GROMACS .gro file of C-alpha atoms in nm:
model
  205
    1MET     CA    1  17.040  14.738  22.971
    2SER     CA    2  17.315  14.477  22.946
    3ALA     CA    3  17.200  14.122  22.912
    4VAL     CA    4  17.269  13.872  23.189
    5PRO     CA    5  17.566  13.647  23.067
    6PRO     CA    6  17.467  13.293  22.976
    7PRO     CA    7  17.509  13.055  23.276
    8LEU     CA    8  17.793  12.855  23.120
    9ALA     CA    9  17.983  13.173  23.021
   10GLN     CA   10  17.934  13.307  23.380
   11GLN     CA   11  18.049  12.992  23.540
   12LEU     CA   12  18.356  12.974  23.322
   13HIS     CA   13  18.444  13.328  23.389
   14ASP     CA   14  18.383  13.316  23.771
   15GLY     CA   15  18.568  12.977  23.806
   16VAL     CA   16  18.828  12.874  23.541
   17LEU     CA   17  18.924  13.221  23.408
   18GLN     CA   18  18.967  13.360  23.757
   19SER     CA   19  19.179  13.082  23.866
   20LEU     CA   20  19.406  13.089  23.551
   21ALA     CA   21  19.436  13.472  23.603
   22ILE     CA   22  19.557  13.419  23.958
   23ALA     CA   23  19.795  13.147  23.836
   24ARG     CA   24  19.935  13.403  23.582
   25ILE     CA   25  19.992  13.654  23.857
   26ARG     CA   26  20.177  13.383  24.063
   27LEU     CA   27  20.384  13.291  23.764
   28ASP     CA   28  20.469  13.651  23.675
   29ARG     CA   29  20.598  13.708  24.031
   30ALA     CA   30  20.812  13.406  24.015
   31LEU     CA   31  20.962  13.493  23.677
   32ALA     CA   32  21.050  13.840  23.809
   33GLN     CA   33  21.289  13.680  24.052
   34ASP     CA   34  21.638  13.565  23.956
   35GLY     CA   35  21.720  13.202  23.926
   36PRO     CA   36  21.509  12.895  23.824
   37LEU     CA   37  21.147  12.865  23.901
   38PRO     CA   38  21.091  12.707  24.252
   39ARG     CA   39  20.974  12.346  24.251
   40GLU     CA   40  20.687  12.436  24.475
   41LEU     CA   41  20.554  12.672  24.216
   42GLY     CA   42  20.526  12.384  23.965
   43ALA     CA   43  20.349  12.166  24.222
   44GLU     CA   44  20.112  12.457  24.305
   45LEU     CA   45  20.024  12.513  23.945
   46ARG     CA   46  19.973  12.145  23.876
   47LEU     CA   47  19.724  12.133  24.167
   48LEU     CA   48  19.542  12.426  24.025
   49LEU     CA   49  19.518  12.275  23.682
   50ASP     CA   50  19.383  11.952  23.825
   51HIS     CA   51  19.125  12.137  24.015
   52GLU     CA   52  19.023  12.333  23.711
   53ILE     CA   53  19.000  12.013  23.495
   54ALA     CA   54  18.777  11.861  23.758
   55GLY     CA   55  18.570  12.177  23.765
   56LEU     CA   56  18.528  12.175  23.387
   57ARG     CA   57  18.429  11.801  23.396
   58GLY     CA   58  18.166  11.901  23.654
   59LEU     CA   59  18.031  12.170  23.431
   60ILE     CA   60  18.006  11.929  23.143
   61SER     CA   61  17.831  11.673  23.346
   62GLY     CA   62  17.615  11.918  23.523
   63SER     CA   63  17.748  11.817  23.866
   64ALA     CA   64  17.951  12.123  23.949
   65ALA     CA   65  17.907  12.257  24.302
   66SER     CA   66  17.669  12.559  24.320
   67ALA     CA   67  17.831  12.703  24.639
   68PRO     CA   68  18.189  12.713  24.778
   69PRO     CA   69  18.281  12.468  25.062
   70GLN     CA   70  18.264  12.728  25.341
   71PRO     CA   71  17.949  12.730  25.562
   72ASP     CA   72  17.846  13.096  25.508
   73LEU     CA   73  17.914  13.412  25.308
   74PRO     CA   74  18.161  13.575  25.553
   75SER     CA   75  18.374  13.254  25.580
   76ALA     CA   76  18.380  13.216  25.194
   77LEU     CA   77  18.490  13.579  25.142
   78THR     CA   78  18.756  13.537  25.417
   79ALA     CA   79  18.889  13.223  25.241
   80THR     CA   80  18.901  13.412  24.919
   81ALA     CA   81  19.081  13.705  25.076
   82GLU     CA   82  19.346  13.472  25.230
   83HIS     CA   83  19.397  13.291  24.895
   84LEU     CA   84  19.460  13.617  24.722
   85ARG     CA   85  19.683  13.743  24.993
   86SER     CA   86  19.899  13.424  24.967
   87VAL     CA   87  19.917  13.460  24.585
   88THR     CA   88  19.950  13.828  24.531
   89GLY     CA   89  20.057  13.985  24.867
   90ILE     CA   90  19.756  14.213  24.879
   91ARG     CA   91  19.634  14.243  25.238
   92ILE     CA   92  19.252  14.207  25.244
   93ARG     CA   93  19.035  14.256  25.550
   94VAL     CA   94  18.681  14.115  25.566
   95ASP     CA   95  18.457  14.275  25.821
   96SER     CA   96  18.118  14.098  25.864
   97ARG     CA   97  17.844  14.292  26.045
   98THR     CA   98  17.539  14.103  26.159
   99ALA     CA   99  17.564  13.860  25.874
  100PRO     CA  100  17.410  13.523  25.996
  101PRO     CA  101  17.702  13.270  26.044
  102GLY     CA  102  17.677  12.905  25.969
  103ARG     CA  103  17.448  12.898  25.660
  104TRP     CA  104  17.392  13.022  25.309
  105SER     CA  105  17.054  13.181  25.258
  106GLY     CA  106  16.874  13.428  25.032
  107ASN     CA  107  17.096  13.625  24.792
  108ASP     CA  108  17.425  13.524  24.975
  109LEU     CA  109  17.555  13.323  24.686
  110THR     CA  110  17.504  13.603  24.442
  111ALA     CA  111  17.676  13.844  24.678
  112TYR     CA  112  17.968  13.607  24.709
  113ARG     CA  113  18.014  13.584  24.337
  114ILE     CA  114  17.999  13.960  24.285
  115VAL     CA  115  18.227  14.049  24.568
  116ARG     CA  116  18.467  13.769  24.466
  117GLU     CA  117  18.488  13.918  24.118
  118ALA     CA  118  18.554  14.261  24.264
  119LEU     CA  119  18.838  14.117  24.469
  120HIS     CA  120  18.985  13.931  24.161
  121ASN     CA  121  18.967  14.264  23.975
  122THR     CA  122  19.166  14.428  24.246
  123ALA     CA  123  19.429  14.156  24.231
  124LYS     CA  124  19.458  14.163  23.853
  125HIS     CA  125  19.426  14.533  23.763
  126SER     CA  126  19.462  14.772  24.041
  127GLY     CA  127  19.817  14.745  24.177
  128ALA     CA  128  19.674  14.778  24.526
  129THR     CA  129  19.850  14.668  24.841
  130HIS     CA  130  19.539  14.672  25.064
  131ALA     CA  131  19.175  14.605  25.021
  132TRP     CA  132  18.879  14.612  25.261
  133VAL     CA  133  18.556  14.419  25.242
  134THR     CA  134  18.240  14.498  25.458
  135VAL     CA  135  17.939  14.276  25.468
  136THR     CA  136  17.624  14.408  25.644
  137ALA     CA  137  17.309  14.200  25.662
  138ARG     CA  138  16.997  14.384  25.761
  139GLU     CA  139  16.640  14.271  25.788
  140ASP     CA  140  16.549  14.322  25.425
  141ARG     CA  141  16.872  14.379  25.241
  142LEU     CA  142  17.244  14.278  25.217
  143VAL     CA  143  17.509  14.548  25.159
  144CYS     CA  144  17.860  14.456  25.055
  145ALA     CA  145  18.130  14.716  25.008
  146VAL     CA  146  18.481  14.664  24.853
  147HIS     CA  147  18.753  14.928  24.862
  148ASP     CA  148  19.109  14.913  24.760
  149ASP     CA  149  19.398  15.154  24.753
  150GLY     CA  150  19.507  15.088  24.390
  151GLY     CA  151  19.536  15.327  24.095
  152GLY     CA  152  19.184  15.302  23.974
  153PHE     CA  153  19.063  15.268  23.612
  154SER     CA  154  18.905  15.489  23.350
  155PRO     CA  155  18.532  15.463  23.255
  156ASP     CA  156  18.631  15.339  22.913
  157ALA     CA  157  18.819  15.049  23.063
  158ALA     CA  158  18.532  14.969  23.285
  159ARG     CA  159  18.287  14.946  22.992
  160SER     CA  160  18.512  14.707  22.811
  161ARG     CA  161  18.548  14.452  23.087
  162PHE     CA  162  18.325  14.152  23.090
  163GLY     CA  163  18.367  14.105  23.470
  164LEU     CA  164  18.210  14.441  23.553
  165THR     CA  165  17.930  14.404  23.310
  166ALA     CA  166  17.855  14.063  23.454
  167MET     CA  167  17.857  14.193  23.804
  168SER     CA  168  17.613  14.461  23.730
  169ALA     CA  169  17.378  14.216  23.539
  170GLN     CA  170  17.393  13.973  23.829
  171ALA     CA  171  17.302  14.243  24.076
  172ARG     CA  172  17.006  14.350  23.861
  173GLU     CA  173  16.885  13.997  23.809
  174ALA     CA  174  16.881  13.949  24.184
  175GLY     CA  175  16.676  14.274  24.234
  176GLY     CA  176  16.964  14.482  24.358
  177SER     CA  177  17.213  14.733  24.231
  178LEU     CA  178  17.594  14.780  24.200
  179ASP     CA  179  17.778  15.097  24.212
  180VAL     CA  180  18.144  15.117  24.098
  181ARG     CA  181  18.344  15.434  24.138
  182SER     CA  182  18.713  15.460  24.067
  183ARG     CA  183  18.975  15.727  24.113
  184ARG     CA  184  19.345  15.754  24.154
  185THR     CA  185  19.328  15.683  24.524
  186GLY     CA  186  19.133  15.356  24.464
  187THR     CA  187  18.820  15.179  24.355
  188PHE     CA  188  18.498  15.155  24.553
  189VAL     CA  189  18.229  14.891  24.478
  190THR     CA  190  17.892  14.895  24.658
  191LEU     CA  191  17.656  14.610  24.621
  192VAL     CA  192  17.297  14.621  24.752
  193LEU     CA  193  17.080  14.316  24.728
  194PRO     CA  194  16.736  14.223  24.877
  195ARG     CA  195  16.798  13.958  25.147
  196GLN     CA  196  16.574  13.721  24.956
  197PRO     CA  197  16.566  13.666  24.579
  198VAL     CA  198  16.284  13.846  24.393
  199SER     CA  199  16.057  13.710  24.127
  200LYS     CA  200  16.117  13.782  23.759
  201GLY     CA  201  15.841  14.032  23.745
  202LYS     CA  202  15.973  14.239  24.040
  203VAL     CA  203  16.337  14.283  23.923
  204HIS     CA  204  16.448  14.639  23.948
  205PRO     CA  205  16.504  14.838  23.623
   0.00000   0.00000   0.00000
């Protein structure tokens, strides 16, 4: 069983490293074009660096925000999808089915972090043009599915990626499970979590 990543490592991976990876994608796309880099790109990257500097200071001081600014899980995932679309061009559809709007509750934040990581993996590695996210909240469990139309990846590549290992560890720590399947026609990620966090003694093996 893989160990749950230390909190600081997880926060750095989910925050700073993800943002810098997206900035790299944005820069690569600009460099692929003829002519000088657009001035707005410099302004965009400066804002991103300012945001990440503030985030690092929050981590150091212990005042970093524990949840995104959106009011609920579907809104936060929609905001993530729109941001990735604006940076990478990938069209991401978020479909929320019966998830309660207007508040964070239970394992919603864990689900957000895992699904966000899956979407960032799509943006960074898959070569996809489309992705789909479905969030279904039932009485006792939360099911999130992510599917893209990219080229997939090999099992060896999956085992070597910190992100996928961390996603699985977070799901187990919350009492749930994560299933990742990849083929040439795309990658499928299915996350199942109990609606409410479980006690340490009841975590699934």
